[in-house]
Structure formats: C-alpha cells, structure tokens
Coordinates of C-alpha atoms in Angstrom, one line a residue:
M1 CA 0.0 0.2 0.1
S2 CA 2.7 2.2 0.7
Q3 CA 4.3 1.8 -2.6
L4 CA 1.1 2.7 -4.5
F5 CA 1.0 5.8 -2.4
G6 CA 4.7 6.4 -3.3
I7 CA 4.1 6.2 -7.0
V8 CA 1.0 8.6 -6.5
L9 CA 3.3 11.1 -4.8
L10 CA 6.1 10.7 -7.1
L11 CA 3.6 11.4 -10.2
G12 CA 2.2 14.2 -8.5
G13 CA 5.5 15.9 -7.7
L14 CA 6.5 15.2 -11.4
Y15 CA 3.2 17.0 -12.8
F16 CA 3.6 20.0 -10.6
L17 CA 7.3 20.5 -11.4
G18 CA 6.6 19.7 -15.0
Q19 CA 4.0 22.5 -15.1
N20 CA 6.8 25.1 -15.2
I21 CA 8.8 23.7 -18.0
M22 CA 8.0 24.7 -21.5
F23 CA 9.5 23.0 -24.6
S24 CA 9.5 25.0 -27.7
T25 CA 10.7 24.2 -31.4
Y26 CA 11.2 26.8 -34.0
Y27 CA 11.8 26.7 -37.7
S28 CA 15.4 28.1 -39.1
P29 CA 15.8 28.4 -42.9
Y30 CA 19.6 27.4 -41.9
F31 CA 20.2 24.0 -41.2
W32 CA 23.1 24.7 -38.8
R33 CA 21.0 26.6 -36.2
N34 CA 18.9 23.4 -35.4
L35 CA 21.9 21.0 -34.9
P36 CA 21.8 21.2 -31.0
A37 CA 18.3 20.3 -31.1
Q38 CA 18.6 17.4 -33.6
G39 CA 21.4 16.2 -31.9
S40 CA 19.5 16.3 -28.5
V41 CA 16.8 14.0 -30.0
L42 CA 19.2 11.6 -31.6
A43 CA 21.5 11.4 -28.5
I44 CA 18.5 11.0 -26.1
M45 CA 17.0 8.3 -28.5
G46 CA 20.3 6.4 -28.9
G47 CA 20.9 6.5 -25.1
V48 CA 17.3 5.1 -24.2
I49 CA 17.8 2.3 -27.0
S50 CA 21.1 1.4 -25.8
L51 CA 19.9 1.2 -22.1
L52 CA 16.8 -0.7 -23.0
V53 CA 17.9 -3.1 -25.5
F54 CA 21.6 -3.6 -24.8
P55 CA 22.1 -2.7 -21.0
R56 CA 25.1 -4.9 -20.4
Q57 CA 27.2 -4.1 -23.7
T58 CA 26.5 -0.3 -23.9
G59 CA 25.0 0.5 -20.7
K60 CA 27.6 3.1 -19.6
F61 CA 27.7 4.6 -23.1
G62 CA 23.8 4.9 -23.0
W63 CA 24.0 7.1 -19.9
I64 CA 26.7 9.2 -21.3
L65 CA 24.4 9.7 -24.5
L66 CA 21.6 10.7 -22.3
I67 CA 23.6 13.1 -20.2
F68 CA 24.8 14.5 -23.7
G69 CA 21.3 14.6 -24.9
V70 CA 20.0 16.6 -21.9
V71 CA 23.0 19.3 -22.2
L72 CA 22.0 19.6 -25.9
V73 CA 18.5 20.4 -25.1
F74 CA 19.7 23.1 -23.0
L75 CA 21.9 24.6 -25.4
S76 CA 19.4 24.7 -28.3
G77 CA 17.3 26.9 -26.1
G78 CA 14.3 24.5 -26.5
I79 CA 13.5 24.7 -22.8
M80 CA 12.1 27.8 -21.1
L81 CA 11.6 27.7 -17.2
K82 CA 8.4 29.6 -16.3
P83 CA 8.8 31.5 -12.8
T84 CA 7.3 29.7 -9.9
S85 CA 6.7 30.3 -6.3
L86 CA 8.9 29.0 -3.7
W87 CA 5.9 27.5 -2.0
N88 CA 4.9 25.5 -5.2
F89 CA 8.4 24.4 -6.0
L90 CA 8.7 23.2 -2.0
I91 CA 5.5 21.3 -2.2
A92 CA 6.3 19.5 -5.8
F93 CA 9.8 18.6 -4.8
T94 CA 8.9 17.2 -1.4
A95 CA 6.2 15.2 -2.7
L96 CA 8.6 13.8 -5.3
V97 CA 11.2 12.9 -2.7
A98 CA 8.6 11.5 -0.5
G99 CA 7.2 9.4 -3.2
F100 CA 10.6 8.1 -4.1
K101 CA 11.4 7.2 -0.5
L102 CA 8.1 5.3 -0.3
L103 CA 8.6 3.7 -3.4
T104 CA 12.1 2.4 -2.9
E105 CA 12.2 1.8 1.0
G106 CA 8.6 1.6 1.8
R107 CA 8.4 4.0 4.7
L108 CA 9.7 7.4 5.5
R109 CA 12.5 8.2 7.9
F110 CA 12.5 11.7 9.5

C-alpha cells in the first residue's frame, strides 16, 4: 500500500514540477541553427535504446548519450522555465522525494 502511495506522490510531484517547464521548437531556414536540437533528440533516442535493448554491452555509453542529449537540449534553447513560487516548488519537490522514498524503501524516515 505504501508503494502505491509512493507512486501517486512521485507522479504528483513530477506533474507539478513539469507544469513550469515549456518545450519549444522553432523553424530556421539554416540547417546549422537546429543542430543542437536535432543532436539532442538523436542522443536521447540512442541512449534510451542502448539502455533498454543492450544494457550489458552499452550501458555506460547509454548514460553518456543521455547526459549529452540533456546538455544539448539546454544549449539549443528549446527549454524555457516559467517563474514559480517557492511554495509550489517546495510542495512539488517534497512530494517527489517522499514518493521516491516510499517507492524504494516502503517508509519515510525523518
């Protein structure tokens, strides 16, 4: 029962934190201006495929590709963070951490 509540808290925290993140794309007539955005999609796809399909052979390379893809997402300017209040961030982050602890350990330790 505690793991189910942990999943609910984890998803709730992700939902409230994700409300303040906007992903955008834009069209550019020059192909070199979209290279970080295209590279981030390809790197994230390659990382996920290598982690899910070949975890033993390419597991570490998959994590490197995922990290590289996330860095390229921020470099491409495709992510904009909307302003949020400290109270909303505190509640969302607390729900996220409490849900993760309930999911992994089954109880909260204070």
